[in-house]
PDB file of C-alpha atoms in Angstrom:
ATOM      1  CA  MET A 618       0.000   0.000   0.000  1.00  0.00           C
ATOM      2  CA  SER A 619       1.411   3.370  -1.019  1.00  0.00           C
ATOM      3  CA  SER A 620       1.659   6.257   1.426  1.00  0.00           C
ATOM      4  CA  SER A 621      -1.028   8.118  -0.542  1.00  0.00           C
ATOM      5  CA  GLU A 622      -3.519   5.336   0.254  1.00  0.00           C
ATOM      6  CA  ILE A 623      -3.011   5.536   4.006  1.00  0.00           C
ATOM      7  CA  ILE A 624      -5.587   7.634   5.840  1.00  0.00           C
ATOM      8  CA  THR A 625      -3.974   8.915   9.012  1.00  0.00           C
ATOM      9  CA  PRO A 626      -5.930   9.868  12.139  1.00  0.00           C
ATOM     10  CA  THR A 627      -5.115  13.498  11.405  1.00  0.00           C
ATOM     11  CA  VAL A 628      -6.653  13.295   7.921  1.00  0.00           C
ATOM     12  CA  HIS A 629      -9.651  11.408   9.303  1.00  0.00           C
ATOM     13  CA  ARG A 630     -10.293  14.120  11.891  1.00  0.00           C
ATOM     14  CA  ALA A 631      -9.844  16.876   9.309  1.00  0.00           C
ATOM     15  CA  VAL A 632     -12.381  15.291   6.941  1.00  0.00           C
ATOM     16  CA  ASP A 633     -14.851  14.701   9.786  1.00  0.00           C
ATOM     17  CA  ALA A 634     -14.512  18.328  10.855  1.00  0.00           C
ATOM     18  CA  ALA A 635     -15.015  19.583   7.294  1.00  0.00           C
ATOM     19  CA  ILE A 636     -18.134  17.462   6.836  1.00  0.00           C
ATOM     20  CA  GLY A 637     -19.445  18.631  10.188  1.00  0.00           C
ATOM     21  CA  ASP A 638     -19.127  22.230   9.016  1.00  0.00           C
ATOM     22  CA  LEU A 639     -20.959  21.505   5.757  1.00  0.00           C
ATOM     23  CA  VAL A 640     -24.065  19.966   7.318  1.00  0.00           C
ATOM     24  CA  ARG A 641     -25.234  20.945  10.784  1.00  0.00           C
ATOM     25  CA  ALA A 642     -28.306  19.962  12.793  1.00  0.00           C
ATOM     26  CA  GLU A 643     -29.559  21.584  15.971  1.00  0.00           C
ATOM     27  CA  ARG A 644     -32.645  20.782  18.037  1.00  0.00           C
ATOM     28  CA  ILE A 645     -34.525  23.785  19.413  1.00  0.00           C
ATOM     29  CA  GLY A 646     -37.685  23.002  21.340  1.00  0.00           C
ATOM     30  CA  GLY A 647     -39.700  20.522  19.336  1.00  0.00           C
ATOM     31  CA  SER A 648     -38.021  21.321  16.011  1.00  0.00           C
ATOM     32  CA  TRP A 649     -34.807  20.453  14.212  1.00  0.00           C
ATOM     33  CA  PHE A 650     -32.890  23.061  12.220  1.00  0.00           C
ATOM     34  CA  VAL A 651     -30.640  21.655   9.503  1.00  0.00           C
ATOM     35  CA  SER A 652     -28.094  23.782   7.602  1.00  0.00           C
ATOM     36  CA  LEU A 653     -26.962  22.494   4.212  1.00  0.00           C
ATOM     37  CA  PRO A 654     -24.006  23.423   1.955  1.00  0.00           C
ATOM     38  CA  LEU A 655     -26.080  25.656  -0.306  1.00  0.00           C
ATOM     39  CA  ILE A 656     -24.579  29.083   0.139  1.00  0.00           C
ATOM     40  CA  TYR A 657     -26.504  32.325  -0.274  1.00  0.00           C
ATOM     41  CA  PRO A 658     -24.699  35.284  -1.930  1.00  0.00           C
ATOM     42  CA  ASP A 659     -23.990  36.786   1.520  1.00  0.00           C
ATOM     43  CA  GLY A 660     -22.110  33.646   2.597  1.00  0.00           C
ATOM     44  CA  SER A 661     -24.755  32.131   4.896  1.00  0.00           C
ATOM     45  CA  PHE A 662     -26.054  28.573   4.480  1.00  0.00           C
ATOM     46  CA  ALA A 663     -29.566  27.517   3.483  1.00  0.00           C
ATOM     47  CA  THR A 664     -31.358  26.229   6.595  1.00  0.00           C
ATOM     48  CA  VAL A 665     -34.588  24.250   6.954  1.00  0.00           C
ATOM     49  CA  ARG A 666     -36.820  23.585   9.941  1.00  0.00           C
ATOM     50  CA  ILE A 667     -38.303  20.120  10.579  1.00  0.00           C
ATOM     51  CA  GLU A 668     -41.420  19.642  12.701  1.00  0.00           C
ATOM     52  CA  GLN A 669     -43.499  16.530  13.253  1.00  0.00           C
ATOM     53  CA  ARG A 670     -47.237  16.952  12.662  1.00  0.00           C
ATOM     54  CA  GLY A 671     -49.041  13.707  13.402  1.00  0.00           C
ATOM     55  CA  ASP A 672     -47.931  11.122  10.860  1.00  0.00           C
ATOM     56  CA  LEU A 673     -46.297  13.762   8.670  1.00  0.00           C
ATOM     57  CA  PHE A 674     -43.232  15.968   8.850  1.00  0.00           C
ATOM     58  CA  ARG A 675     -43.360  19.633   7.870  1.00  0.00           C
ATOM     59  CA  VAL A 676     -40.099  20.847   6.347  1.00  0.00           C
ATOM     60  CA  SER A 677     -39.977  24.627   5.947  1.00  0.00           C
ATOM     61  CA  ASP A 678     -37.502  27.426   5.445  1.00  0.00           C
ATOM     62  CA  ASN A 679     -38.845  29.051   8.652  1.00  0.00           C
ATOM     63  CA  GLY A 680     -39.117  32.352   6.772  1.00  0.00           C
ATOM     64  CA  PHE A 681     -35.332  32.585   6.248  1.00  0.00           C
ATOM     65  CA  THR A 682     -35.691  33.060   2.483  1.00  0.00           C
ATOM     66  CA  TRP A 683     -37.908  36.101   2.947  1.00  0.00           C
ATOM     67  CA  ARG A 684     -35.482  37.583   5.475  1.00  0.00           C
ATOM     68  CA  GLU A 685     -32.621  37.234   2.978  1.00  0.00           C
ATOM     69  CA  ALA A 686     -34.813  38.960   0.385  1.00  0.00           C
ATOM     70  CA  GLU A 687     -35.663  41.787   2.792  1.00  0.00           C
ATOM     71  CA  ASP A 688     -31.958  42.564   3.142  1.00  0.00           C
ATOM     72  CA  ILE A 689     -31.863  43.674  -0.484  1.00  0.00           C
ATOM     73  CA  ASP A 690     -35.152  45.594  -0.379  1.00  0.00           C
ATOM     74  CA  VAL A 691     -37.205  43.070  -2.364  1.00  0.00           C
ATOM     75  CA  SER A 692     -40.927  43.845  -2.293  1.00  0.00           C
ATOM     76  CA  LYS A 693     -43.470  41.264  -1.153  1.00  0.00           C
ATOM     77  CA  ARG A 694     -44.942  41.240  -4.641  1.00  0.00           C
ATOM     78  CA  SER A 695     -41.617  40.510  -6.363  1.00  0.00           C
ATOM     79  CA  PHE A 696     -40.792  37.877  -3.787  1.00  0.00           C
ATOM     80  CA  GLY A 697     -44.164  36.196  -4.246  1.00  0.00           C
ATOM     81  CA  GLN A 698     -43.884  36.123  -8.032  1.00  0.00           C
ATOM     82  CA  ILE A 699     -40.390  34.680  -8.173  1.00  0.00           C
ATOM     83  CA  ALA A 700     -40.826  32.331  -5.206  1.00  0.00           C
ATOM     84  CA  GLY A 701     -44.106  31.017  -6.604  1.00  0.00           C
ATOM     85  CA  ALA A 702     -42.666  30.250 -10.028  1.00  0.00           C
ATOM     86  CA  ILE A 703     -39.589  28.461  -8.675  1.00  0.00           C
ATOM     87  CA  ALA A 704     -41.389  26.586  -5.881  1.00  0.00           C
ATOM     88  CA  GLU A 705     -44.112  25.312  -8.205  1.00  0.00           C
ATOM     89  CA  GLY A 706     -41.527  23.637 -10.425  1.00  0.00           C
ATOM     90  CA  ILE A 707     -40.005  21.792  -7.470  1.00  0.00           C
ATOM     91  CA  GLY A 708     -43.235  20.942  -5.671  1.00  0.00           C
ATOM     92  CA  VAL A 709     -42.853  23.255  -2.681  1.00  0.00           C
ATOM     93  CA  THR A 710     -45.715  25.338  -1.257  1.00  0.00           C
ATOM     94  CA  VAL A 711     -45.365  29.096  -0.798  1.00  0.00           C
ATOM     95  CA  ASP A 712     -47.476  30.600   1.985  1.00  0.00           C
ATOM     96  CA  GLU A 713     -46.733  34.345   1.897  1.00  0.00           C
ATOM     97  CA  ARG A 714     -43.288  34.402   3.553  1.00  0.00           C
ATOM     98  CA  LEU A 715     -42.929  30.666   4.218  1.00  0.00           C
ATOM     99  CA  LEU A 716     -41.785  27.793   1.996  1.00  0.00           C
ATOM    100  CA  TYR A 717     -42.793  24.297   3.093  1.00  0.00           C
ATOM    101  CA  VAL A 718     -43.801  20.740   2.271  1.00  0.00           C
ATOM    102  CA  GLU A 719     -45.499  18.094   4.427  1.00  0.00           C
ATOM    103  CA  VAL A 720     -44.372  14.528   3.809  1.00  0.00           C
ATOM    104  CA  PRO A 721     -44.270  11.059   5.386  1.00  0.00           C
ATOM    105  CA  VAL A 722     -41.032   9.934   6.980  1.00  0.00           C
ATOM    106  CA  VAL A 723     -39.921   7.997   3.891  1.00  0.00           C
ATOM    107  CA  MET A 724     -39.798  11.282   1.921  1.00  0.00           C
ATOM    108  CA  LEU A 725     -38.082  13.365   4.610  1.00  0.00           C
ATOM    109  CA  HIS A 726     -34.664  13.353   2.923  1.00  0.00           C
ATOM    110  CA  ARG A 727     -36.147  14.505  -0.386  1.00  0.00           C
ATOM    111  CA  ALA A 728     -38.205  17.193   1.350  1.00  0.00           C
ATOM    112  CA  ILE A 729     -35.138  18.656   3.086  1.00  0.00           C
ATOM    113  CA  CYS A 730     -33.295  18.859  -0.237  1.00  0.00           C
ATOM    114  CA  ASP A 731     -36.293  20.324  -2.095  1.00  0.00           C
ATOM    115  CA  VAL A 732     -36.975  23.117   0.395  1.00  0.00           C
ATOM    116  CA  ALA A 733     -33.289  24.056   0.677  1.00  0.00           C
ATOM    117  CA  GLU A 734     -32.866  24.066  -3.111  1.00  0.00           C
ATOM    118  CA  THR A 735     -36.001  26.159  -3.578  1.00  0.00           C
ATOM    119  CA  SER A 736     -34.798  28.698  -1.026  1.00  0.00           C
ATOM    120  CA  TRP A 737     -31.357  28.945  -2.617  1.00  0.00           C
ATOM    121  CA  ARG A 738     -32.722  29.305  -6.149  1.00  0.00           C
ATOM    122  CA  ILE A 739     -35.147  32.047  -5.099  1.00  0.00           C
ATOM    123  CA  ILE A 740     -32.425  34.112  -3.450  1.00  0.00           C
ATOM    124  CA  ASP A 741     -30.022  33.522  -6.334  1.00  0.00           C
ATOM    125  CA  ARG A 742     -32.653  34.830  -8.780  1.00  0.00           C
ATOM    126  CA  LEU A 743     -33.511  37.821  -6.596  1.00  0.00           C
ATOM    127  CA  PHE A 744     -29.860  38.799  -6.177  1.00  0.00           C
ATOM    128  CA  GLU A 745     -29.302  38.435  -9.903  1.00  0.00           C
ATOM    129  CA  ARG A 746     -32.138  40.844 -10.634  1.00  0.00           C
ATOM    130  CA  ALA A 747     -31.378  43.259  -7.824  1.00  0.00           C
ATOM    131  CA  PHE A 748     -27.689  43.523  -8.639  1.00  0.00           C
ATOM    132  CA  ALA A 749     -28.002  44.076 -12.374  1.00  0.00           C
ATOM    133  CA  ASP A 750     -25.622  46.764 -13.506  1.00  0.00           C
ATOM    134  CA  ASN A 751     -27.065  50.276 -13.361  1.00  0.00           C
ATOM    135  CA  GLU A 752     -26.048  53.253 -15.470  1.00  0.00           C
ATOM    136  CA  GLU A 753     -24.745  55.334 -12.577  1.00  0.00           C
ATOM    137  CA  GLU A 754     -22.444  52.587 -11.331  1.00  0.00           C
ATOM    138  CA  GLU A 755     -21.192  51.817 -14.849  1.00  0.00           C
ATOM    139  CA  ALA A 756     -20.340  55.456 -15.539  1.00  0.00           C
ATOM    140  CA  LEU A 757     -18.559  55.733 -12.215  1.00  0.00           C
ATOM    141  CA  ALA A 758     -16.625  52.519 -12.903  1.00  0.00           C
ATOM    142  CA  GLU A 759     -15.415  53.789 -16.289  1.00  0.00           C
ATOM    143  CA  THR A 760     -14.150  57.022 -14.759  1.00  0.00           C
ATOM    144  CA  LEU A 761     -12.554  55.091 -11.904  1.00  0.00           C
ATOM    145  CA  THR A 762     -10.723  52.716 -14.255  1.00  0.00           C
ATOM    146  CA  SER A 763      -9.264  55.606 -16.256  1.00  0.00           C
ATOM    147  CA  LYS A 764      -8.125  57.265 -13.040  1.00  0.00           C
ATOM    148  CA  LEU A 765      -6.446  54.095 -11.747  1.00  0.00           C
ATOM    149  CA  ILE A 766      -4.603  53.502 -15.020  1.00  0.00           C
ATOM    150  CA  GLY A 767      -3.355  57.071 -14.886  1.00  0.00           C
ATOM    151  CA  LEU A 768      -2.148  56.608 -11.303  1.00  0.00           C
ATOM    152  CA  PHE A 769      -0.679  53.105 -11.411  1.00  0.00           C
ATOM    153  CA  GLY A 770      -0.151  52.296 -15.078  1.00  0.00           C
ATOM    154  CA  GLN A 771      -1.956  49.969 -17.488  1.00  0.00           C
ATOM    155  CA  GLY A 772       0.093  46.939 -16.432  1.00  0.00           C
ATOM    156  CA  MET A 773      -0.998  47.089 -12.790  1.00  0.00           C
ATOM    157  CA  VAL A 774      -4.719  47.624 -13.366  1.00  0.00           C
ATOM    158  CA  ASP A 775      -7.132  44.797 -14.225  1.00  0.00           C
ATOM    159  CA  PRO A 776     -10.562  46.321 -15.097  1.00  0.00           C
ATOM    160  CA  LYS A 777     -13.775  44.342 -14.473  1.00  0.00           C
ATOM    161  CA  ALA A 778     -11.783  41.603 -12.799  1.00  0.00           C
ATOM    162  CA  THR A 779     -13.186  38.605 -10.947  1.00  0.00           C
ATOM    163  CA  VAL A 780     -12.193  37.496  -7.462  1.00  0.00           C
ATOM    164  CA  PHE A 781     -13.419  34.714  -5.183  1.00  0.00           C
ATOM    165  CA  GLY A 782     -14.663  35.509  -1.677  1.00  0.00           C
ATOM    166  CA  ALA A 783     -14.467  33.370   1.445  1.00  0.00           C
ATOM    167  CA  SER A 784     -17.873  31.901   0.539  1.00  0.00           C
ATOM    168  CA  THR A 785     -16.354  30.766  -2.836  1.00  0.00           C
ATOM    169  CA  ASN A 786     -18.750  33.155  -4.583  1.00  0.00           C
ATOM    170  CA  GLU A 787     -17.131  34.843  -7.590  1.00  0.00           C
ATOM    171  CA  TRP A 788     -17.384  38.637  -7.613  1.00  0.00           C
ATOM    172  CA  THR A 789     -16.875  40.936 -10.578  1.00  0.00           C
ATOM    173  CA  VAL A 790     -15.311  44.146  -9.310  1.00  0.00           C
ATOM    174  CA  SER A 791     -14.690  47.478 -11.004  1.00  0.00           C
ATOM    175  CA  ALA A 792     -10.914  47.016 -11.004  1.00  0.00           C
ATOM    176  CA  ILE A 793      -8.042  45.328  -9.204  1.00  0.00           C
ATOM    177  CA  VAL A 794      -4.692  47.059  -8.778  1.00  0.00           C
ATOM    178  CA  LYS A 795      -1.982  44.397  -8.501  1.00  0.00           C
ATOM    179  CA  PHE A 796       1.072  45.050  -6.356  1.00  0.00           C
ATOM    180  CA  PRO A 797       3.984  42.625  -5.827  1.00  0.00           C
ATOM    181  CA  ASP A 798       2.840  41.742  -2.287  1.00  0.00           C
ATOM    182  CA  HIS A 799      -0.918  42.390  -2.363  1.00  0.00           C
ATOM    183  CA  ASN A 800      -3.929  43.381  -4.428  1.00  0.00           C
ATOM    184  CA  ALA A 801      -6.286  46.313  -4.010  1.00  0.00           C
ATOM    185  CA  VAL A 802      -9.930  45.897  -5.023  1.00  0.00           C
ATOM    186  CA  PHE A 803     -11.707  49.057  -6.184  1.00  0.00           C
ATOM    187  CA  GLN A 804     -15.496  48.947  -6.439  1.00  0.00           C
ATOM    188  CA  ALA A 805     -17.610  51.738  -7.883  1.00  0.00           C
ATOM    189  CA  VAL A 806     -20.788  52.124  -5.828  1.00  0.00           C
ATOM    190  CA  GLY A 807     -23.853  54.003  -7.024  1.00  0.00           C
ATOM    191  CA  SER A 808     -26.380  55.735  -4.780  1.00  0.00           C
ATOM    192  CA  HIS A 809     -29.095  53.163  -5.515  1.00  0.00           C
ATOM    193  CA  SER A 810     -29.809  50.684  -2.716  1.00  0.00           C
ATOM    194  CA  ASN A 811     -29.085  47.681  -4.934  1.00  0.00           C
ATOM    195  CA  SER A 812     -25.590  48.939  -5.732  1.00  0.00           C
ATOM    196  CA  ILE A 813     -24.878  49.636  -2.061  1.00  0.00           C
ATOM    197  CA  TYR A 814     -26.145  46.246  -0.860  1.00  0.00           C
ATOM    198  CA  LYS A 815     -24.210  44.421  -3.565  1.00  0.00           C
ATOM    199  CA  ALA A 816     -20.995  46.169  -2.565  1.00  0.00           C
ATOM    200  CA  SER A 817     -21.707  45.554   1.124  1.00  0.00           C
ATOM    201  CA  THR A 818     -22.160  41.815   0.556  1.00  0.00           C
ATOM    202  CA  GLU A 819     -19.078  41.706  -1.644  1.00  0.00           C
ATOM    203  CA  PHE A 820     -16.894  43.521   0.897  1.00  0.00           C
ATOM    204  CA  ARG A 821     -18.008  41.269   3.777  1.00  0.00           C
ATOM    205  CA  ASP A 822     -17.225  38.183   1.735  1.00  0.00           C
ATOM    206  CA  LEU A 823     -13.808  39.417   0.603  1.00  0.00           C
ATOM    207  CA  SER A 824     -12.859  40.702   4.056  1.00  0.00           C
ATOM    208  CA  ALA A 825     -13.346  37.178   5.435  1.00  0.00           C
ATOM    209  CA  LEU A 826     -10.450  35.897   3.313  1.00  0.00           C
ATOM    210  CA  LYS A 827      -7.120  35.219   4.965  1.00  0.00           C
ATOM    211  CA  SER A 828      -4.641  37.771   3.641  1.00  0.00           C
ATOM    212  CA  GLY A 829      -7.409  39.280   1.556  1.00  0.00           C
ATOM    213  CA  PRO A 830      -7.056  42.331  -0.719  1.00  0.00           C
ATOM    214  CA  ARG A 831      -7.323  45.979   0.242  1.00  0.00           C
ATOM    215  CA  LEU A 832     -10.941  47.037  -0.199  1.00  0.00           C
ATOM    216  CA  ILE A 833     -11.832  50.472  -1.556  1.00  0.00           C
ATOM    217  CA  ALA A 834     -15.329  51.732  -2.361  1.00  0.00           C
ATOM    218  CA  VAL A 835     -15.558  54.712  -4.701  1.00  0.00           C
ATOM    219  CA  VAL A 836     -18.738  56.803  -4.641  1.00  0.00           C
ATOM    220  CA  LYS A 837     -19.749  59.991  -6.377  1.00  0.00           C
ATOM    221  CA  ASP A 838     -20.772  61.703  -3.156  1.00  0.00           C
ATOM    222  CA  THR A 839     -20.818  60.202   0.342  1.00  0.00           C
ATOM    223  CA  ALA A 840     -23.654  62.506   1.420  1.00  0.00           C
ATOM    224  CA  SER A 841     -25.994  60.956  -1.167  1.00  0.00           C
ATOM    225  CA  LEU A 842     -25.679  57.555   0.522  1.00  0.00           C
ATOM    226  CA  GLY A 843     -26.923  58.818   3.883  1.00  0.00           C
ATOM    227  CA  GLN A 844     -27.006  56.190   6.628  1.00  0.00           C
ATOM    228  CA  LYS A 845     -26.342  53.434   4.075  1.00  0.00           C
ATOM    229  CA  LEU A 846     -22.743  54.647   3.886  1.00  0.00           C
ATOM    230  CA  ALA A 847     -22.016  52.555   6.999  1.00  0.00           C
ATOM    231  CA  LEU A 848     -22.909  49.405   5.045  1.00  0.00           C
ATOM    232  CA  LEU A 849     -19.730  49.756   2.973  1.00  0.00           C
ATOM    233  CA  SER A 850     -17.580  48.845   5.961  1.00  0.00           C
ATOM    234  CA  PRO A 851     -14.966  47.292   6.089  1.00  0.00           C
ATOM    235  CA  ALA A 852     -13.901  49.056   2.885  1.00  0.00           C
ATOM    236  CA  LYS A 853     -12.181  52.407   2.717  1.00  0.00           C
ATOM    237  CA  VAL A 854     -14.618  54.863   1.119  1.00  0.00           C
ATOM    238  CA  LEU A 855     -13.358  57.479  -1.329  1.00  0.00           C
ATOM    239  CA  GLU A 856     -15.241  60.086  -3.317  1.00  0.00           C
ATOM    240  CA  GLN A 857     -14.784  60.246  -7.064  1.00  0.00           C
ATOM    241  CA  GLY A 858     -13.210  63.683  -7.016  1.00  0.00           C
ATOM    242  CA  GLN A 859     -10.793  63.236  -4.110  1.00  0.00           C
ATOM    243  CA  ALA A 860      -7.056  63.770  -4.466  1.00  0.00           C
ATOM    244  CA  ASP A 861      -4.877  61.195  -6.258  1.00  0.00           C
ATOM    245  CA  GLU A 862      -2.738  60.780  -3.143  1.00  0.00           C
ATOM    246  CA  LEU A 863      -5.715  59.417  -1.212  1.00  0.00           C
ATOM    247  CA  TYR A 864      -6.213  56.742  -3.895  1.00  0.00           C
ATOM    248  CA  ARG A 865      -2.534  55.777  -3.725  1.00  0.00           C
ATOM    249  CA  LYS A 866      -2.644  55.608   0.067  1.00  0.00           C
ATOM    250  CA  ALA A 867      -5.801  53.482   0.119  1.00  0.00           C
ATOM    251  CA  ALA A 868      -4.317  50.957  -2.312  1.00  0.00           C
ATOM    252  CA  ALA A 869      -0.882  50.747  -0.688  1.00  0.00           C
TER     253      ALA A 869
END
């Protein structure tokens, strides 16, 4: 037997720990909450609630899907339309803000998978629609890219680059400035809520990386963002018209 075929206790424990992090179950009162490795855009896991009702089991999302949708300002009407269309195709019931199925014990495994998949697909569709590029952000990104090339040179700037976050979600950012020992991510952020929430989710995901990049949000005017400006933390926030030296310092 080769050394590569030997599974050491250390490897065994590491695999067990990894699996334990992928699927988790917790009993609270008379219900079980099960988290599955279906990851929402903000990095959280899809979770279902299991309750026994006589001879049947109700598997629901416990309203978690709606709460994820609320975070990006989705209206009840939009949520209902998209959730209804997706859930119908999978065989899951939508009751206003709740997704659920009721099944006998022999179908419990399938029910858990169906509700979790439905939840994930709804949020994926909502994020896709909410975070569609808007004209303000695009115009700001074009100006930003030109500014960065002027400051750092064409060879150091990668416009509309992609980068993976800690959640393994792939983000398309306005530009990345590449230094020998680190990268700096610049993201143009419009004043619309969707642009702000997208950037906020992106920054949280990227900041969770070990030895992650510098994070810089560029806005036209901080005053126009109001209280939502705080959502751009942990990034450094710069205004479009600020001095070149502040851009160099933020990226360094």
